[in-house]
XYZ file of C-alpha atoms in Angstrom:
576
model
C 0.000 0.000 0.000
C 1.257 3.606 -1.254
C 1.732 6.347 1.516
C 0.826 9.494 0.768
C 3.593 12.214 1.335
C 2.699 14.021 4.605
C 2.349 17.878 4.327
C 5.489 20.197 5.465
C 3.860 20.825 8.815
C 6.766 23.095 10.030
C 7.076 25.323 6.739
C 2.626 25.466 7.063
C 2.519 27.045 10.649
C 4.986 28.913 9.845
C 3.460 30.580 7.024
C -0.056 30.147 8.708
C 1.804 32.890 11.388
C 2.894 34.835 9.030
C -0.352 35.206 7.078
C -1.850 36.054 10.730
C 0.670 38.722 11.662
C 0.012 40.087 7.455
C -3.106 41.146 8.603
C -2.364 43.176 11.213
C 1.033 45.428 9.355
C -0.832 45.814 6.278
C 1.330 42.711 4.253
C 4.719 44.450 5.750
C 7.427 42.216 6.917
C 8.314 43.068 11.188
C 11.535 41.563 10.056
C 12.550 43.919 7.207
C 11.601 47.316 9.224
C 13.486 45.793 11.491
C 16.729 45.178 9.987
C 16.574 48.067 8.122
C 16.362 50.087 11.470
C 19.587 47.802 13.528
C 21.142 48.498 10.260
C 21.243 52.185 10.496
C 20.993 52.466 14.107
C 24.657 50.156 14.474
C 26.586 51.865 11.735
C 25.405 55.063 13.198
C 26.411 54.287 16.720
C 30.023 53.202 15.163
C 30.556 56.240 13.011
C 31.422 58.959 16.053
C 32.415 61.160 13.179
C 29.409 61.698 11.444
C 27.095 61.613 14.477
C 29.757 64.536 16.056
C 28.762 65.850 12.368
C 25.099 65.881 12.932
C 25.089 66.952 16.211
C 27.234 70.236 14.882
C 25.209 70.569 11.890
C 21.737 70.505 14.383
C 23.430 73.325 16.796
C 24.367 75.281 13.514
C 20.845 75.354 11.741
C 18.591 76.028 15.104
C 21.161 78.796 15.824
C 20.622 80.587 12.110
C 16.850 79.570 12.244
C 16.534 81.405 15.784
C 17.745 84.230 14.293
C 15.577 83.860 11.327
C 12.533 83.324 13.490
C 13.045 86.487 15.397
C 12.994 88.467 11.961
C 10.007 86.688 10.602
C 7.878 87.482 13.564
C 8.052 90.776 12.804
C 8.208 90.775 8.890
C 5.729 88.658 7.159
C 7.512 89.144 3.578
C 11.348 87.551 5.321
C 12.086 84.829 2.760
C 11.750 81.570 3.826
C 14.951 79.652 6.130
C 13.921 76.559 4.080
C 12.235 76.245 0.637
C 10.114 73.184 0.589
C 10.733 70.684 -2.233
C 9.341 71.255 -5.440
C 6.081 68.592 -4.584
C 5.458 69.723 -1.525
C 1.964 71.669 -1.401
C 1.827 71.722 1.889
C 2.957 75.365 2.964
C 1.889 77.655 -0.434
C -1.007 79.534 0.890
C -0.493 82.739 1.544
C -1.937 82.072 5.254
C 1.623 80.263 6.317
C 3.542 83.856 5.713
C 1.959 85.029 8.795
C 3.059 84.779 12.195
C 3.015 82.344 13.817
C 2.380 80.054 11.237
C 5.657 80.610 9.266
C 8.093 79.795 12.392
C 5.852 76.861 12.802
C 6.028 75.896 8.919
C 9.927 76.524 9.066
C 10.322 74.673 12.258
C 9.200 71.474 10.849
C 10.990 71.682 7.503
C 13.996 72.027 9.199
C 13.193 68.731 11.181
C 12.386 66.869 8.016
C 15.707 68.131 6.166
C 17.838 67.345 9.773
C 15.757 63.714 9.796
C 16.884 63.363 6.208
C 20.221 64.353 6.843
C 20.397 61.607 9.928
C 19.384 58.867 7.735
C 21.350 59.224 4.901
C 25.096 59.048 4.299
C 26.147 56.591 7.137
C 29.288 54.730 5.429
C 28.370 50.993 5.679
C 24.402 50.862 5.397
C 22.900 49.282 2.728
C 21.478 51.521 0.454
C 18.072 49.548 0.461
C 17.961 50.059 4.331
C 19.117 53.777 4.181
C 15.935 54.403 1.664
C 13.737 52.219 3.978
C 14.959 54.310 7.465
C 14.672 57.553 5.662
C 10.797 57.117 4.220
C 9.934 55.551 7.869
C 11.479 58.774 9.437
C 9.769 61.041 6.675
C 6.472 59.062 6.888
C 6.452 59.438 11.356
C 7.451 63.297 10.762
C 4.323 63.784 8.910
C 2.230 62.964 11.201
C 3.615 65.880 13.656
C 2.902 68.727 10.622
C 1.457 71.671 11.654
C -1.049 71.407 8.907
C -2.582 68.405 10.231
C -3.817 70.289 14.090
C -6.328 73.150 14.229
C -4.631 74.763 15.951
C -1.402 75.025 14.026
C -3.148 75.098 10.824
C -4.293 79.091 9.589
C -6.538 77.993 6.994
C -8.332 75.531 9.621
C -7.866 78.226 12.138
C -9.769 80.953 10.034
C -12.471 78.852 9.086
C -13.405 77.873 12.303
C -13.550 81.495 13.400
C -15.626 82.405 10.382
C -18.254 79.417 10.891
C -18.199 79.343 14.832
C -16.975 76.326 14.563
C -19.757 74.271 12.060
C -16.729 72.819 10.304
C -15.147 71.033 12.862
C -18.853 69.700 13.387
C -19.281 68.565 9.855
C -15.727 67.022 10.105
C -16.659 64.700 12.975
C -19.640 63.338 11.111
C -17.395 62.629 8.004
C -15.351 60.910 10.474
C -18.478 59.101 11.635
C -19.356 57.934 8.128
C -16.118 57.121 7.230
C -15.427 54.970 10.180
C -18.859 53.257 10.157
C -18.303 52.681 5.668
C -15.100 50.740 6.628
C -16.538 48.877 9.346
C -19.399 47.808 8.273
C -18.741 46.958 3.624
C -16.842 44.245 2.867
C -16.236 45.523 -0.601
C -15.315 48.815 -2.105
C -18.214 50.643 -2.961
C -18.364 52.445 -6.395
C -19.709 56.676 -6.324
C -23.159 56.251 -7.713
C -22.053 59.285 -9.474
C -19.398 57.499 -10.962
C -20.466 54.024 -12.592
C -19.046 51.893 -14.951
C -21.565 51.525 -18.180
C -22.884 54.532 -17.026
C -20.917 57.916 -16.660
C -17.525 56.055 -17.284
C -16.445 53.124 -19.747
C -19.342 54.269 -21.972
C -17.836 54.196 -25.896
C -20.054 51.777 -27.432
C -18.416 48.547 -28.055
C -19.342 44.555 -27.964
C -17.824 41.696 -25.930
C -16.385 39.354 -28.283
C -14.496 36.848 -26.604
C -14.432 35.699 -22.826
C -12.094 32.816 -21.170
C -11.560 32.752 -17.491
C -8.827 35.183 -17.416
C -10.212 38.160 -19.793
C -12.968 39.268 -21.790
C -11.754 41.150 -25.287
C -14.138 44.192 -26.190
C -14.184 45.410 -30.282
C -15.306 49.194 -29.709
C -17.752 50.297 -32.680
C -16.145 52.496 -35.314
C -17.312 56.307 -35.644
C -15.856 56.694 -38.903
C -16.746 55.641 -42.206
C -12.868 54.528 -43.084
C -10.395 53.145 -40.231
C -6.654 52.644 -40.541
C -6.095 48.984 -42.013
C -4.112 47.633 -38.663
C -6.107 47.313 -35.395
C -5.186 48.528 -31.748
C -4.973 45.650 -28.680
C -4.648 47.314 -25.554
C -3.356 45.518 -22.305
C -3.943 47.692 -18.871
C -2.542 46.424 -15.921
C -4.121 43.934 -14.097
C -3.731 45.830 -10.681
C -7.085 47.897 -11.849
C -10.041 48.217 -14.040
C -9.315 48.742 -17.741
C -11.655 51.627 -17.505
C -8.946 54.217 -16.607
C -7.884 54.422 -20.312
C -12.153 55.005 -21.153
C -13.469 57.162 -18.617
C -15.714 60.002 -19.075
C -16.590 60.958 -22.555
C -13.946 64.227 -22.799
C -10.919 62.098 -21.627
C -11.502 58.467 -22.990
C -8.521 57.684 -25.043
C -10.510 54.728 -26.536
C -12.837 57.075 -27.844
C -10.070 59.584 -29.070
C -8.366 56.163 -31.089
C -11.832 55.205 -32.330
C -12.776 58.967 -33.655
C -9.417 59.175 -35.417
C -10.059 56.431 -37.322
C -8.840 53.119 -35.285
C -10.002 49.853 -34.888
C -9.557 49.310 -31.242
C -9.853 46.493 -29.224
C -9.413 46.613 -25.476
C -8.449 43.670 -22.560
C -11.056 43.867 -19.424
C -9.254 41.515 -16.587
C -10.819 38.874 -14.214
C -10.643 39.819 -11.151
C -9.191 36.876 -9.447
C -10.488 34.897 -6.433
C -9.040 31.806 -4.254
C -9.471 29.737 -6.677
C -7.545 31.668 -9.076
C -4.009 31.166 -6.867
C -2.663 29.099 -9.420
C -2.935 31.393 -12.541
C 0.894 32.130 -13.345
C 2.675 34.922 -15.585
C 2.619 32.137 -18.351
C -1.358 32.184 -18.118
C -1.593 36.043 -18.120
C 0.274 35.816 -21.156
C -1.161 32.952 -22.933
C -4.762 33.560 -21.979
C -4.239 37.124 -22.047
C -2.633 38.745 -24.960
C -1.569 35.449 -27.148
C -5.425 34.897 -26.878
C -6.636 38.365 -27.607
C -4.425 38.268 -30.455
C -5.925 35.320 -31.994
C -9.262 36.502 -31.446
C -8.391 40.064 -33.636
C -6.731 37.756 -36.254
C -10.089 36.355 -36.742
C -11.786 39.646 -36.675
C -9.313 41.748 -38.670
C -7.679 38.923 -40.770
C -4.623 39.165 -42.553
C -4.139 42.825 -40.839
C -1.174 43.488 -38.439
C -1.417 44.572 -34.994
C -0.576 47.484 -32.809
C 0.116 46.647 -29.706
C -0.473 48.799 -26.515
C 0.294 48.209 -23.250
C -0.341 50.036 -19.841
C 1.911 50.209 -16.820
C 2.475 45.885 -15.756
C 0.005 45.778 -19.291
C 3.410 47.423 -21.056
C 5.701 44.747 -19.298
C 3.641 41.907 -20.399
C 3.168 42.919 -23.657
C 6.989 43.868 -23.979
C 7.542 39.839 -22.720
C 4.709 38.973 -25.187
C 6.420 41.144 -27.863
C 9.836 39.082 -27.201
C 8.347 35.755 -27.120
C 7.019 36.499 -30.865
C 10.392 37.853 -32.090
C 11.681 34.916 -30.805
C 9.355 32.674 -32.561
C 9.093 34.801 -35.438
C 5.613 35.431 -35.078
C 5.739 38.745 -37.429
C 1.852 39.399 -36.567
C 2.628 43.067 -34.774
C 3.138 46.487 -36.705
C 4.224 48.266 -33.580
C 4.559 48.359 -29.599
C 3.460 51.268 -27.432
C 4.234 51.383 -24.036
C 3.189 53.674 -21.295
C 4.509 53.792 -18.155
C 5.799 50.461 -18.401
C 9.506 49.215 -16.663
C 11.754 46.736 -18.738
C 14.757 47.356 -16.447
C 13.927 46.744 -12.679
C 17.388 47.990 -10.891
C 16.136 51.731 -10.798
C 12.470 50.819 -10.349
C 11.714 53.904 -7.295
C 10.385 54.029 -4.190
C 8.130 51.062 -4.436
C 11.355 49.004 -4.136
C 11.454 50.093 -0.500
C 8.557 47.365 -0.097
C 10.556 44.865 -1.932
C 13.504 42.601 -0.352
C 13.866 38.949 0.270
C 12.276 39.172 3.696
C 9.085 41.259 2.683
C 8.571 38.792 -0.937
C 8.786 35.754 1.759
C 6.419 37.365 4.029
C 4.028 38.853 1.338
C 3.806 35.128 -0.252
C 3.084 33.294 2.861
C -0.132 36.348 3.140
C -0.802 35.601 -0.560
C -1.114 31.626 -0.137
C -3.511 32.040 2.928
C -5.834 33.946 0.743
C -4.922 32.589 -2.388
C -4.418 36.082 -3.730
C -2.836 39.516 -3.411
C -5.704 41.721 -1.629
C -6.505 45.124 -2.676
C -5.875 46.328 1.051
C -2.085 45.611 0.575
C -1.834 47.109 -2.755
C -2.986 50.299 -1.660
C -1.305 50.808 1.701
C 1.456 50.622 -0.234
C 0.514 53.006 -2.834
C -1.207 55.563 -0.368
C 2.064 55.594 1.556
C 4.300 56.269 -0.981
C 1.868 59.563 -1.620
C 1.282 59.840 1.644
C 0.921 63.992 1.476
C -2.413 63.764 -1.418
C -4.015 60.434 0.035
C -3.906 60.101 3.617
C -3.223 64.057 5.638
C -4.611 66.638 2.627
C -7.578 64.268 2.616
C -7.941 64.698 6.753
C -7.171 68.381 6.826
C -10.073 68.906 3.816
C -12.683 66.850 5.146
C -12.401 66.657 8.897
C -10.881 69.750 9.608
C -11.777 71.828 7.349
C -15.583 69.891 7.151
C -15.409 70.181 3.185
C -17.109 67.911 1.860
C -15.671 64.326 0.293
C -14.395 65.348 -3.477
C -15.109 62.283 -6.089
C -13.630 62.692 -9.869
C -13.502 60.104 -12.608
C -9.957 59.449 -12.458
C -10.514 59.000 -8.492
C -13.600 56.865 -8.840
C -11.744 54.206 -11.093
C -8.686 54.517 -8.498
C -11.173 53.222 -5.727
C -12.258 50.349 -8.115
C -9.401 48.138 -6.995
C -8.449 44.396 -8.300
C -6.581 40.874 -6.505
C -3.736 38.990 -8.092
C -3.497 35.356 -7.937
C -0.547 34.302 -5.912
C 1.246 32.462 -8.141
C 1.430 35.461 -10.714
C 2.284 37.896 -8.187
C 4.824 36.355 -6.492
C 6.413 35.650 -9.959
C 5.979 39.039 -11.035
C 7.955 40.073 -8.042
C 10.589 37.322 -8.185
C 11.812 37.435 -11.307
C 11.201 41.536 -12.585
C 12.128 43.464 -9.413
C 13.742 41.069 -7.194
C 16.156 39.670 -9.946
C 15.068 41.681 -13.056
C 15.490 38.779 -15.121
C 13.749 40.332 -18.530
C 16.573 43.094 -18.468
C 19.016 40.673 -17.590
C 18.665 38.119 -20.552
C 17.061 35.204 -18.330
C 13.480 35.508 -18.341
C 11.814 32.626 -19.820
C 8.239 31.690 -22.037
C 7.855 28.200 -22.601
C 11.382 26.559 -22.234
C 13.741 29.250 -23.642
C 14.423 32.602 -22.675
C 13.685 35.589 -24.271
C 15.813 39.094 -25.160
C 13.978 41.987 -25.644
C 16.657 42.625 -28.852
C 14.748 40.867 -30.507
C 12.204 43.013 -30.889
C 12.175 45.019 -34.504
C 8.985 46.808 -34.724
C 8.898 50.202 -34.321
C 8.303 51.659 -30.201
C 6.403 54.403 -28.985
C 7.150 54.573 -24.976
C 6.011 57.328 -22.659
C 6.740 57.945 -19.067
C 5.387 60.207 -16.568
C 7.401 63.367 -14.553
C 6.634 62.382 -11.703
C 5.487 58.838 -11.227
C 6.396 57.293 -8.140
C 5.435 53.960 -9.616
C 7.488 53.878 -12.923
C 10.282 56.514 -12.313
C 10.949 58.209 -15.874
C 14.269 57.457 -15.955
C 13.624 54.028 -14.943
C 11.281 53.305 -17.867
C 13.976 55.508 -20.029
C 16.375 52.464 -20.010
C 14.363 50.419 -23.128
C 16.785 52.349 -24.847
C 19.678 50.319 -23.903
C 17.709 46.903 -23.995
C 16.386 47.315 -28.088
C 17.406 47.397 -30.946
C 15.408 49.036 -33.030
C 13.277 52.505 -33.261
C 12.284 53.996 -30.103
C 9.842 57.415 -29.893
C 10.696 58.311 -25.982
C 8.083 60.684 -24.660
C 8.255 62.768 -21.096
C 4.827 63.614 -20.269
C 3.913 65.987 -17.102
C 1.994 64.328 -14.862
C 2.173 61.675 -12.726
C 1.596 57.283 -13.041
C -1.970 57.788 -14.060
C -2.544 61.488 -14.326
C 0.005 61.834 -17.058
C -1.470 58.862 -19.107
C -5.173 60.454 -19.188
C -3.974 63.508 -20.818
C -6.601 64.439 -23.563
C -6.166 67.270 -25.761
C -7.665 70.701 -24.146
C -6.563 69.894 -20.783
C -4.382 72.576 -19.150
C -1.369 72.848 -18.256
C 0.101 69.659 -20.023
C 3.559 69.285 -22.291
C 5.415 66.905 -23.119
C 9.175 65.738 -24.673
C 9.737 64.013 -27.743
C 12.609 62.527 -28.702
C 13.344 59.494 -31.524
C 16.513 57.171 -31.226
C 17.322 54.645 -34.085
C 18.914 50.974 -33.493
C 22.075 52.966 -35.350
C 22.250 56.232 -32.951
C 24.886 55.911 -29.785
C 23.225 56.497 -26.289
C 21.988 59.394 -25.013
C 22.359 59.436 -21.160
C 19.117 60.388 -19.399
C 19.714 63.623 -18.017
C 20.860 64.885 -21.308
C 18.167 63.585 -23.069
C 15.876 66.113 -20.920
C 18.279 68.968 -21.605
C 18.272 68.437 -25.712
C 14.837 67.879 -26.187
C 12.550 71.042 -25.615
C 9.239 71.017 -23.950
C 6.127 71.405 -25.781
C 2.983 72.514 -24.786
C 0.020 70.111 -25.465
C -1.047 66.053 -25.214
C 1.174 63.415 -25.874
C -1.894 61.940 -27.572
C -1.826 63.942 -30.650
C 1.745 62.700 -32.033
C 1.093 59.559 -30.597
C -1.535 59.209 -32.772
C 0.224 60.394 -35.788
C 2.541 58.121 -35.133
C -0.277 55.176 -35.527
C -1.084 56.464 -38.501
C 2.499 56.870 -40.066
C 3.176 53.251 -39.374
C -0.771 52.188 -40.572
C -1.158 51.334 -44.342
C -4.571 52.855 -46.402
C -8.078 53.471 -44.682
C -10.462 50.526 -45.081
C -13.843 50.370 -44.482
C -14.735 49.131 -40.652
C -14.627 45.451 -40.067
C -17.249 43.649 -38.673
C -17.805 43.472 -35.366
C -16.931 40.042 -34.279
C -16.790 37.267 -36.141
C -18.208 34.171 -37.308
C -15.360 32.004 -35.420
C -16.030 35.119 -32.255
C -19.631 36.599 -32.365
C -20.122 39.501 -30.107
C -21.245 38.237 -26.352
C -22.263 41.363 -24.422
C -22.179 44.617 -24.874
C -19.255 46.735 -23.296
C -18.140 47.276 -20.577
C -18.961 43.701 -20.395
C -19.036 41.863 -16.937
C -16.007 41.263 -15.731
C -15.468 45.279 -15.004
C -18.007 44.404 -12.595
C -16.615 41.639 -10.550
C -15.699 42.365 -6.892
């Protein structure tokens, strides 16, 4: 009689405690913070030099700001001891000139830039840990601005003055409502105001083609001729397709389809338990090999442009490869938009990624089965910790304005899982051990090199995304080998991507590099190439169209092989 092999018992509590303890830090790893921290705090205590350093460098700066602060309380126009950094909001009103307010303001920049100063620089520190001490010392300072008290705050100050106090009152019942929305849904409720197939993700289109991983929606043509070659677009699974079709003015679906495109858009499952299994190899196969197929059917004998959206872009860069490989010649193009090839310089989200934390996050993932939405955006909200978590508490419980909805904020909200097995081999091999960038990232049984790619690329990247830093996503220039049509949008990860023609105070960069020009270092790239004022989507577009042959008449929509299912959105932009 055959035993069956006995379960690791030792490796299943242990993750069983882990998965327990993930609940209550928000997926972060107790053992990560905490090397980080003995890192710093031992190479600190051994460096007498530098901490002599800081200690003169403290007595220095409260000395000159003393004097500073005795000036400023009697002359509101002094200029400032410390200008804040360029994203910092936090102190522009006029209100923080005034006294008090502007020693206050001062005060606490000067703590942040000492802080800053303390956690950076010690010889002998990892640079992961430095990063990781110095956003847990920026991320604890925040919560001692003045901005975030009433009574250090002039703006909150005033306003309670001017309303006896009714905003303070209509702040505690926001409070109230917030508190009692998180503890009593289970689920992320959608703004009535704000609903898929309703307001948003409204350009007429059919369903047609569903598996279990994605349904593929054909939107209707507005014009009476289209560009021969078709348009696939792959968002990122981490949200709803409907960011790139949201209200009417700035759906970039309906911007394609009005210029004369065939476009055809991927709407993700949103995984559940039993999901945990799906792999990168199924997002791929399932995902963009199948939408491809589909199209084929649709538009036959008709080449494809290929877009792809943040992790979209990096699967469809992989999916790209694997056909260049295989000499599967079926794409006229790749566009990419905010999408990383090269991990090494990947930003601040790194700070949540080391050995210790990808152990820790797994063991969460395999209780559940998935990566929940909850973890996704802690990490997220802290890494824009200023707009998410302390401008929203000074506007709405301090100040007692009311909660402010927009599309763009609605489809934020409307959060997505990832299956376990994907994300954790998302994580392994791109950022842990950036294995595409490195030559060993494998489809199938053989790797892949993204020099293998010969269509022309159209890749954009964002100012200031603290997702996909620019000059992160800027290094597909040393990884191809062929054209490349680099764009610098303003804007940040999303922001900058929904950037419709009209809307103010937009520019952009454009620069072209052939497979024959010699590199360009990134910093001088963004000296030669002047800013222009406008959307990225009108020479994007052009850009279609140079590399599209003749206007044809509209296919079909569906196919015999595919007949339309639903109508769009389609159902799985629903799922919860």
């Amino acid at each position: 009689m055959t035993r069956m092999p006995l379960p690791d018992i030792k490796n299943s509590i242990d993750r069983v405690i882990h998965a327990i303890e993930g609940r209550y830090t928000n997926g972060m790893s107790p053992a990560s913070l905490t090397l980080a921290y003995m890192d710093w705090l031992i190479h600190t205590s051994h460096s007498p030099g530098k901490m002599n350093e800081m200690r003169e460098n403290m007595v220095r700066k409260l000395s000159a700001f003393t004097l500073w602060a005795g000036r400023a309380s009697l002359d509101a126009e002094a200029p400032p001891f410390i200008k804040p950094l360029p994203g910092d909001r936090r102190f522009r009103d006029e209100a923080w000139k005034r006294f008090p307010y502007n020693v206050m303001s001062q005060g606490f920049l000067l703590q942040e830039q000492w802080w800053h100063y303390a956690t950076t620089g010690i010889p002998g520190v990892a640079s992961h840990h430095e990063n990781m001490v110095s956003f847990a010392a920026r991320q604890w300072l925040d919560l001692f601005s003045p901005t975030n008290y009433p009574m250090t705050n002039p703006l909150v100050v005033e306003k309670t003055l001017n309303t006896g106090g009714q905003n303070l009152v209509q702040g505690l019942q926001n409070m109230l409502e917030d508190i009692q929305h998180n503890l009593l849904s289970e689920t992320d409720d959608i703004d009535p105001e704000f609903m898929p197939g309703k307001n948003l993700a409204v350009t007429p289109g059919k369903v047609v083609f569903r598996n279990r991983l994605i349904e593929l929606i054909q939107y209707s043509p507005t014009t009476d001729k289209v560009a021969a070659e078709p348009v696939l677009i792959t968002p990122a699974w981490i949200m709803k397709y409907y960011i790139l079709d949201l209200s009417e003015h700035n759906s970039m679906v309906k911007y394609l389809v009005d210029k004369g495109h065939t476009v055809f858009m991927i709407s993700w499952h949103n995984p559940t338990a039993r999901d945990r299994d799906m792999g990168m190899g199924d997002y791929l196969r399932r995902g963009v090999m199948d939408a491809l197929n589909v199209i084929n059917s649709v538009v036959p004998e008709q080449k494809v442009h290929l877009v792809g959206y943040c992790l979209g872009g990096t699967l469809s860069t992989i999916a790209a490869s694997a056909m260049a490989r295989d000499n599967d010649d079926r794409l006229k193009s790749l566009s990419l938009f905010t999408a990383q090839t090269d991990f090494t310089e990947a930003g601040e989200l790194m700070l949540f990624i080391d050995e210790s934390q990808l152990s820790y996050m797994e063991d969460l993932m395999w209780d559940r089965g998935y990566l929940d939405t909850q973890q996704m955006a802690g990490a997220f909200t802290l890494l824009r910790s200023h707009d998410l978590i302390w401008s929203r508490i000074v506007s709405e419980y301090l100040l007692g304005e009311p909660p402010h909805m927009n599309d763009l904020m609605a489809w934020n909200a409307d959060s997505t899982r990832m299956p376990y097995k994907m994300h954790s081999e998302y994580l392994q091999r791109l950022f842990l051990k950036n294995d595409l960038a490195s030559g060993r990232f494998r489809v199938g049984d053989r790797v892949i090199s993204l020099r293998d790619i010969r269509v022309p690329v159209f890749c954009v990247a964002t100012q200031t995304d603290h997702v996909a830093p620019w000059r992160s996503v800027y290094k597909i220039h040393d990884l191809m080998n062929t054209e490349v049509t680099f764009v610098l949008t303003s804007g940040g990860h999303n922001a900058g991507i929904v950037s419709e023609p009209g809307h103010p105070r937009r520019s952009y960069q454009l620069g072209v590099q052939t497979a024959e020009d010699k590199h360009i270092p990134a910093d001088d790239w963004l000296v030669r190439h002047e800013s222009q004022d406008g959307s990225w989507w009108v020479p994007w577009c052009e850009w279609l169209d140079k590399h599209s042959g003749s206007k044809v008449a509209p296919p079909a929509m569906g196919s015999k092989e595919y007949p339309p299912l639903a109508v769009a959105p389609g159902t799985y932009v629903f799922e919860k």
